[in-house]
């Protein structure tokens, strides 16, 4: 069936479009307007904004740690309303089903879960499989695993490390690598409570710097599009801007993605020894175009922090709100889950909020900075519409700033920033740039050949409302959202890459599992037969 | 081939699925209970419970919730069995019958071998066992502190006090043992406590144990390995968690999940008459329902040889034995695919429930 969306304001930065026009699609893909062609279905979207489906590059939506958060906090996600027909469990708060529904309603069609432990990848994929409508992807976590650290300690050839990386990413069916407090979780098992960029991992003689640099190189060598996705040391600590700057300096000029950088944008000024260093950080990022970042914006709300940075999460436990949590020392990283409430009246939270916005507004290239709240760590993903509104309206920011503790405003330059994001820039950040960051050529844009993942918004005074309830959302050409409500489910795919490696590494790994664990390595496998559907995955090509 | 019976008389499988759909579809508030199933079975059962606006419970919910309640009211430190194997310099087993609840435990945790990683790599582990069954600790180099199950809470309270340097009363011999253990835990680099809510241990004892672990982490490292309950409990709990946000004992009467360990206990729902039909699933071992009410319309899914005399029965295979199944693998502390080693062709719980759900939608199947 040939469909045309007629007369909308098409915002498609990948193709330089920002004008009134039509978008045609057939059989799940965007097509060129057929000469003299007549659509089987014509939808009038005049007065609407038409964009490709949005891509969230970093949101903790699946896996053992996320599930621990669900089970830890029943009081935080009581459901309140029955679901619509055709959408089972879609109002079960914090469920995978609700996740798919809520993302779709906001016009999101692809979401990446950024922290999959190799030894628990099956559960992550089972959960992703139960997120309806949208496509998913995941990043595999390495950098606290004994096998890698041993290789690096022995000074093995880069080719061996590359084979290990390629095999692990391939076997866990992910889109690339994340490294979370490299070496720091191993150090925490040996009772270290702080771990910086140049601290040594006990018994391995390696620093965080060396570990992430090795993985950064490997990521490039095996052809993974997405740069190494790094969760740096010293998250959340006053003065950690120095760690961030040093980390960028350590990036060797190679591509590097820094996760939730707001949590590293802290100076030590003022009587509370806590200030925003967003401006200094943004300047550094502007000067290093090979570095991309997502922000991890704090949005004032009751939430829960979920992280594989076990050391950091352990340190957060005494400040939990409510005071409880789960600390899990995994085979490599593990995870920690601690509830938290960001309050507008809290000085520290206000600084965090302002630091995040400074980063957004002072980084020049919208394809270098990504909106995230590091869901749910800075706030739930459902606050994205409010975040977009903040970026697009200096007036709205001023209204919120008026409610912050006055002393917080002394330690941020946010009040002086007048920049307002345009729709085009929002689309760069959430569509074209996000697709490039993962090497997706089939989405994040509306050129013929792309999949027909399309979000149509009705603009109005209420910017957040516009993004919260898309007027229409098409997934693979199928109309799944109308007037902000999901009409039915469809099954999305989990995107993954298959980098190549020398199969000698498998023999070596088999022997390692046998010797250390006395277990066949295959117990950690992710066979197709383990998932409910045999078409759960879709492969994305590696970089040549 | 599968077998189905109605009140003991053989009926075709498709008729059985249709009859099951009729019973469940006609009920006002059906309960899906037992739920002894693999992940696929749990997933199908929960979707069915939601579709029917009924409730679901697991036959080991008491044990599941004993651990969960400690986490959700206090906190929980855990690790994987393999991390314990390679790093623990001190292992503390708590309670009786652990090696029967987890037959591979001693092989996996290898108390007789030194840890491989960390500060104590290559040095023999210190191993303690509070309250084992007679002879349970005989073949491992463990210091045994004898205790009955009832005494565990008190002993763990003493141990926690001694770890915190607080004085305790009690007889001298026992206090000496506790003192020694407290000292060893405080000086451990990576201590690991092992327990099972299925051992008969009081939930308060689990809280005491985790409180002690939290205390120890102020100065050193200590964590725990819980042993999951029977009949796929841990995998079912994970599945319920991502599908609904809640563990078993969750109902959908209002069209959305509500979790209430008292309200949605299957036995109570049945005996009070609040539930007017039950689907009982016990694919691992064909356990019988715990309720005394025998008039309730009942559908049983259990393996060959475990057919009840009453109600509708549909034979299912054993997960991971007669068919491939994803379940919680205790030896790695996460989900894994178990390949069948004695395939029979008997359908899985998921297959039967899918067939019932299809009948409910008025489509042809089975
Ligand atoms: Zn994150």
Coordinates of N, CA and C in Angstrom, one line a residue, chain B residues 225-350:
Chain B
X225 N 25.2 -15.3 48.6 CA 24.6 -16.1 47.5 C 23.4 -16.8 48.0
X226 N 22.2 -16.3 47.5 CA 21.0 -17.0 47.9 C 20.7 -18.2 47.0
X227 N 20.1 -19.2 47.6 CA 19.8 -20.4 46.8 C 18.3 -20.2 46.4
X228 N 18.0 -20.2 45.1 CA 16.6 -20.0 44.6 C 15.7 -21.2 45.1
X229 N 14.4 -20.9 45.1 CA 13.5 -21.9 45.6 C 13.1 -22.8 44.4
X230 N 12.4 -23.9 44.7 CA 12.1 -24.9 43.8 C 11.2 -24.5 42.7
X231 N 11.0 -25.4 41.7 CA 10.0 -25.3 40.6 C 10.2 -24.0 39.8
X232 N 11.4 -23.7 39.5 CA 11.7 -22.6 38.6 C 11.4 -21.2 39.2
X233 N 11.4 -21.2 40.6 CA 10.9 -19.9 41.2 C 11.7 -18.7 40.8
X234 N 13.0 -18.8 40.8 CA 13.8 -17.5 40.5 C 13.5 -17.0 39.1
X235 N 13.5 -18.0 38.2 CA 13.2 -17.5 36.8 C 11.8 -17.0 36.6
X236 N 10.8 -17.6 37.3 CA 9.5 -17.1 37.2 C 9.4 -15.7 37.8
X237 N 10.1 -15.5 38.9 CA 10.1 -14.2 39.5 C 10.7 -13.1 38.6
X238 N 11.8 -13.4 38.0 CA 12.4 -12.5 37.0 C 11.4 -12.2 35.9
X239 N 10.8 -13.2 35.4 CA 9.8 -13.0 34.3 C 8.6 -12.1 34.7
X240 N 8.1 -12.5 35.9 CA 7.0 -11.6 36.4 C 7.5 -10.2 36.6
X241 N 8.7 -10.0 37.0 CA 9.3 -8.7 37.3 C 9.3 -7.9 36.0
X242 N 9.8 -8.4 34.9 CA 9.8 -7.5 33.7 C 8.5 -7.4 33.0
X243 N 7.6 -8.4 33.2 CA 6.3 -8.3 32.5 C 5.3 -7.4 33.3
X244 N 5.4 -7.5 34.6 CA 4.3 -6.7 35.4 C 4.9 -5.7 36.3
X245 N 6.2 -5.8 36.6 CA 6.9 -5.0 37.6 C 6.9 -5.6 39.0
X246 N 6.2 -6.7 39.1 CA 6.0 -7.3 40.4 C 6.3 -8.8 40.4
X247 N 6.6 -9.4 41.6 CA 6.8 -10.8 41.7 C 5.4 -11.5 41.7
X248 N 5.4 -12.9 41.8 CA 4.1 -13.6 41.9 C 3.3 -13.1 43.2
X249 N 2.0 -13.5 43.2 CA 1.0 -12.9 44.1 C 0.5 -11.6 43.6
X250 N 0.2 -11.6 42.3 CA -0.2 -10.3 41.6 C -1.5 -10.6 40.9
X251 N -2.4 -9.7 41.0 CA -3.7 -9.9 40.4 C -4.0 -8.8 39.3
X252 N -4.9 -9.1 38.4 CA -5.3 -8.1 37.4 C -6.8 -7.8 37.4
X253 N -7.4 -7.9 38.5 CA -8.9 -7.7 38.6 C -9.3 -6.3 38.1
X254 N -8.5 -5.4 38.2 CA -8.8 -4.0 37.8 C -8.3 -3.7 36.4
X255 N -7.7 -4.7 35.8 CA -7.2 -4.5 34.4 C -5.7 -4.0 34.4
X256 N -5.1 -3.9 35.6 CA -3.7 -3.6 35.7 C -3.2 -4.4 36.8
X257 N -1.9 -4.6 36.9 CA -1.3 -5.5 37.9 C -1.4 -4.8 39.3
X258 N -1.8 -5.6 40.3 CA -1.6 -5.1 41.7 C -0.9 -6.3 42.4
X259 N 0.1 -5.9 43.2 CA 0.8 -7.0 43.9 C 0.4 -6.9 45.4
X260 N 0.0 -8.0 45.9 CA -0.4 -8.1 47.4 C -0.2 -9.5 47.8
X261 N 0.9 -9.7 48.6 CA 1.2 -11.1 49.0 C 0.1 -11.8 49.8
X262 N -0.7 -11.1 50.5 CA -1.8 -11.7 51.2 C -3.1 -11.9 50.3
X263 N -3.5 -10.8 49.6 CA -4.7 -10.9 48.8 C -4.6 -11.9 47.7
X264 N -3.4 -12.0 47.1 CA -3.3 -12.9 45.9 C -2.6 -14.2 46.1
X265 N -2.6 -14.6 47.4 CA -2.1 -16.0 47.6 C -3.1 -16.9 47.1
X266 N -2.7 -17.9 46.3 CA -3.6 -18.8 45.6 C -4.5 -19.6 46.6
X267 N -3.8 -20.1 47.6 CA -4.5 -20.9 48.6 C -5.7 -20.1 49.3
X268 N -5.4 -18.9 49.6 CA -6.4 -18.1 50.3 C -7.5 -17.7 49.3
X269 N -7.1 -17.4 48.0 CA -8.1 -17.1 47.0 C -9.1 -18.2 46.8
X270 N -8.5 -19.4 46.8 CA -9.4 -20.6 46.5 C -10.2 -20.9 47.7
X271 N -9.6 -21.0 48.9 CA -10.3 -21.4 50.1 C -11.4 -20.3 50.5
X272 N -11.2 -19.1 50.2 CA -12.2 -18.1 50.5 C -13.3 -18.0 49.5
X273 N -13.1 -18.7 48.4 CA -14.1 -18.6 47.3 C -13.9 -17.4 46.4
X274 N -12.9 -16.5 46.7 CA -12.7 -15.4 45.8 C -12.3 -15.8 44.4
X275 N -11.6 -16.9 44.3 CA -11.2 -17.4 43.0 C -12.3 -18.5 42.6
X276 N -12.8 -18.5 41.4 CA -13.8 -19.5 41.1 C -13.3 -20.5 40.0
X277 N -12.1 -20.4 39.7 CA -11.5 -21.5 38.9 C -10.0 -21.4 39.0
X278 N -9.3 -22.5 38.8 CA -7.8 -22.5 39.0 C -7.2 -23.3 37.9
X279 N -6.0 -22.7 37.4 CA -5.1 -23.4 36.5 C -3.9 -23.7 37.3
X280 N -3.7 -25.0 37.6 CA -2.5 -25.3 38.5 C -1.4 -25.9 37.6
X281 N -0.2 -25.3 37.7 CA 0.9 -25.7 36.9 C 2.0 -26.2 37.8
X282 N 2.4 -27.4 37.6 CA 3.6 -27.9 38.3 C 4.4 -28.8 37.4
X283 N 5.1 -28.2 36.4 CA 5.7 -29.0 35.3 C 7.0 -29.7 35.8
X284 N 7.6 -29.2 36.8 CA 8.9 -29.8 37.3 C 8.7 -31.1 38.0
X285 N 7.7 -31.1 38.9 CA 7.6 -32.3 39.7 C 6.1 -32.7 40.1
X286 N 5.2 -32.1 39.5 CA 3.8 -32.6 39.7 C 3.3 -32.4 41.1
X287 N 3.8 -31.4 41.8 CA 3.3 -31.1 43.1 C 1.8 -30.9 43.1
X288 N 1.1 -31.3 44.2 CA -0.3 -31.1 44.3 C -0.6 -29.7 44.9
X289 N -1.8 -29.1 44.5 CA -2.2 -27.8 45.1 C -2.3 -27.9 46.6
X290 N -2.1 -26.7 47.3 CA -2.0 -26.7 48.7 C -3.4 -26.5 49.4
X291 N -4.4 -26.3 48.6 CA -5.7 -25.9 49.2 C -6.6 -27.1 49.5
X292 N -7.5 -26.9 50.3 CA -8.4 -28.0 50.8 C -9.7 -28.1 50.0
X293 N -10.0 -27.0 49.3 CA -11.3 -26.9 48.6 C -11.3 -27.8 47.4
X294 N -12.1 -28.8 47.3 CA -12.1 -29.7 46.2 C -13.2 -29.5 45.2
X295 N -14.1 -28.5 45.4 CA -15.2 -28.3 44.4 C -14.8 -27.3 43.3
X296 N -13.7 -26.7 43.5 CA -13.3 -25.6 42.5 C -13.0 -26.3 41.2
X297 N -13.5 -25.7 40.1 CA -13.1 -26.1 38.7 C -11.6 -26.0 38.6
X298 N -11.0 -27.1 38.3 CA -9.5 -27.2 38.3 C -8.9 -27.7 37.1
X299 N -7.9 -27.1 36.5 CA -7.2 -27.6 35.4 C -5.7 -27.8 35.9
X300 N -5.2 -29.0 35.6 CA -3.9 -29.3 36.1 C -2.9 -29.5 34.9
X301 N -1.8 -28.8 34.9 CA -0.7 -29.1 34.0 C 0.4 -29.7 34.7
X302 N 0.7 -31.0 34.5 CA 1.9 -31.6 35.2 C 2.4 -32.7 34.4
X303 N 3.6 -33.2 34.8 CA 4.2 -34.2 33.9 C 3.5 -35.6 34.0
X304 N 3.9 -36.5 33.1 CA 3.4 -37.8 33.1 C 3.6 -38.5 34.5
X305 N 2.5 -39.2 34.9 CA 2.6 -39.9 36.1 C 2.2 -39.1 37.3
X306 N 1.8 -37.8 37.1 CA 1.4 -37.0 38.2 C -0.1 -36.5 38.0
X307 N -0.8 -37.4 37.4 CA -2.2 -37.0 37.0 C -3.1 -37.0 38.3
X308 N -3.8 -36.0 38.5 CA -4.7 -36.0 39.7 C -6.0 -36.8 39.3
X309 N -6.7 -37.3 40.2 CA -7.9 -38.1 39.9 C -9.0 -37.2 39.5
X310 N -9.0 -35.9 39.8 CA -10.1 -35.1 39.6 C -9.8 -33.9 38.7
X311 N -10.9 -33.4 38.0 CA -10.8 -32.2 37.2 C -10.1 -32.5 35.8
X312 N -9.8 -31.5 35.2 CA -9.2 -31.6 33.9 C -7.7 -31.6 34.0
X313 N -7.1 -32.6 33.3 CA -5.6 -32.8 33.4 C -5.0 -32.8 32.0
X314 N -4.0 -32.0 31.8 CA -3.2 -32.0 30.5 C -1.7 -32.3 30.9
X315 N -1.2 -33.3 30.3 CA 0.2 -33.7 30.5 C 1.1 -32.7 29.8
X316 N 2.1 -32.2 30.5 CA 3.1 -31.4 29.9 C 4.5 -32.0 30.2
X317 N 5.5 -31.6 29.4 CA 6.8 -32.1 29.6 C 7.5 -31.4 30.7
X318 N 8.7 -32.0 31.1 CA 9.5 -31.4 32.2 C 10.5 -30.4 31.6
X319 N 10.5 -29.1 32.0 CA 11.4 -28.1 31.4 C 12.8 -28.5 31.5
X320 N 13.5 -28.4 30.4 CA 15.0 -28.7 30.5 C 15.3 -30.2 30.5
X321 N 14.2 -31.0 30.6 CA 14.4 -32.5 30.6 C 13.9 -33.1 29.3
X322 N 12.5 -32.9 29.2 CA 11.9 -33.4 27.9 C 11.9 -32.4 26.8
X323 N 12.1 -31.1 27.1 CA 12.2 -30.1 26.1 C 13.1 -29.1 26.5
X324 N 13.7 -28.3 25.5 CA 14.6 -27.2 25.8 C 13.9 -26.2 26.6
X325 N 14.5 -25.6 27.6 CA 13.8 -24.6 28.4 C 14.8 -23.5 29.0
X326 N 14.4 -22.3 29.0 CA 15.1 -21.3 29.7 C 14.7 -21.2 31.1
X327 N 15.6 -21.3 32.0 CA 15.3 -21.3 33.5 C 16.4 -20.6 34.2
X328 N 16.2 -20.3 35.5 CA 17.2 -19.8 36.3 C 18.2 -20.9 36.6
X329 N 19.5 -20.7 36.2 CA 20.5 -21.7 36.5 C 21.3 -21.3 37.7
X330 N 21.1 -22.0 38.8 CA 21.6 -21.7 40.1 C 23.2 -21.6 40.0
X331 N 23.8 -22.4 39.2 CA 25.2 -22.5 39.1 C 25.9 -21.2 38.6
X332 N 25.1 -20.4 37.8 CA 25.7 -19.2 37.3 C 24.9 -18.0 37.8
X333 N 23.8 -18.2 38.5 CA 23.0 -17.1 39.1 C 22.3 -16.3 38.1
X334 N 22.0 -16.8 36.9 CA 21.2 -16.1 35.9 C 20.5 -17.1 35.0
X335 N 19.8 -16.6 34.0 CA 19.0 -17.4 33.2 C 19.9 -18.1 32.1
X336 N 19.5 -19.3 31.8 CA 20.3 -20.1 30.8 C 19.3 -21.0 30.1
X337 N 19.7 -21.4 28.9 CA 19.0 -22.4 28.2 C 19.4 -23.8 28.6
X338 N 18.5 -24.6 29.0 CA 18.8 -26.0 29.3 C 18.3 -26.9 28.2
X339 N 19.2 -27.6 27.6 CA 18.9 -28.5 26.5 C 18.2 -29.8 27.1
X340 N 17.2 -30.3 26.4 CA 16.6 -31.5 26.9 C 17.5 -32.7 26.7
X341 N 17.5 -33.6 27.7 CA 18.3 -34.8 27.6 C 17.5 -36.0 27.5
X342 N 16.2 -35.9 27.7 CA 15.3 -37.1 27.5 C 14.0 -36.7 26.8
X343 N 14.1 -36.2 25.6 CA 12.9 -35.7 24.9 C 11.8 -36.7 24.8
X344 N 10.6 -36.3 25.0 CA 9.4 -37.2 24.9 C 8.4 -36.7 23.9
X345 N 8.5 -35.4 23.5 CA 7.5 -34.8 22.6 C 6.3 -34.3 23.4
X346 N 6.3 -34.5 24.7 CA 5.2 -33.9 25.4 C 5.3 -32.3 25.3
X347 N 4.1 -31.7 25.2 CA 4.1 -30.2 25.0 C 4.6 -29.5 26.2
X348 N 5.1 -28.3 26.0 CA 5.6 -27.4 27.1 C 4.4 -26.7 27.7
X349 N 4.5 -26.2 28.9 CA 3.5 -25.3 29.5 C 3.1 -24.2 28.5
X350 N 4.1 -23.6 27.9 CA 3.8 -22.4 27.0 C 2.9 -22.9 25.9

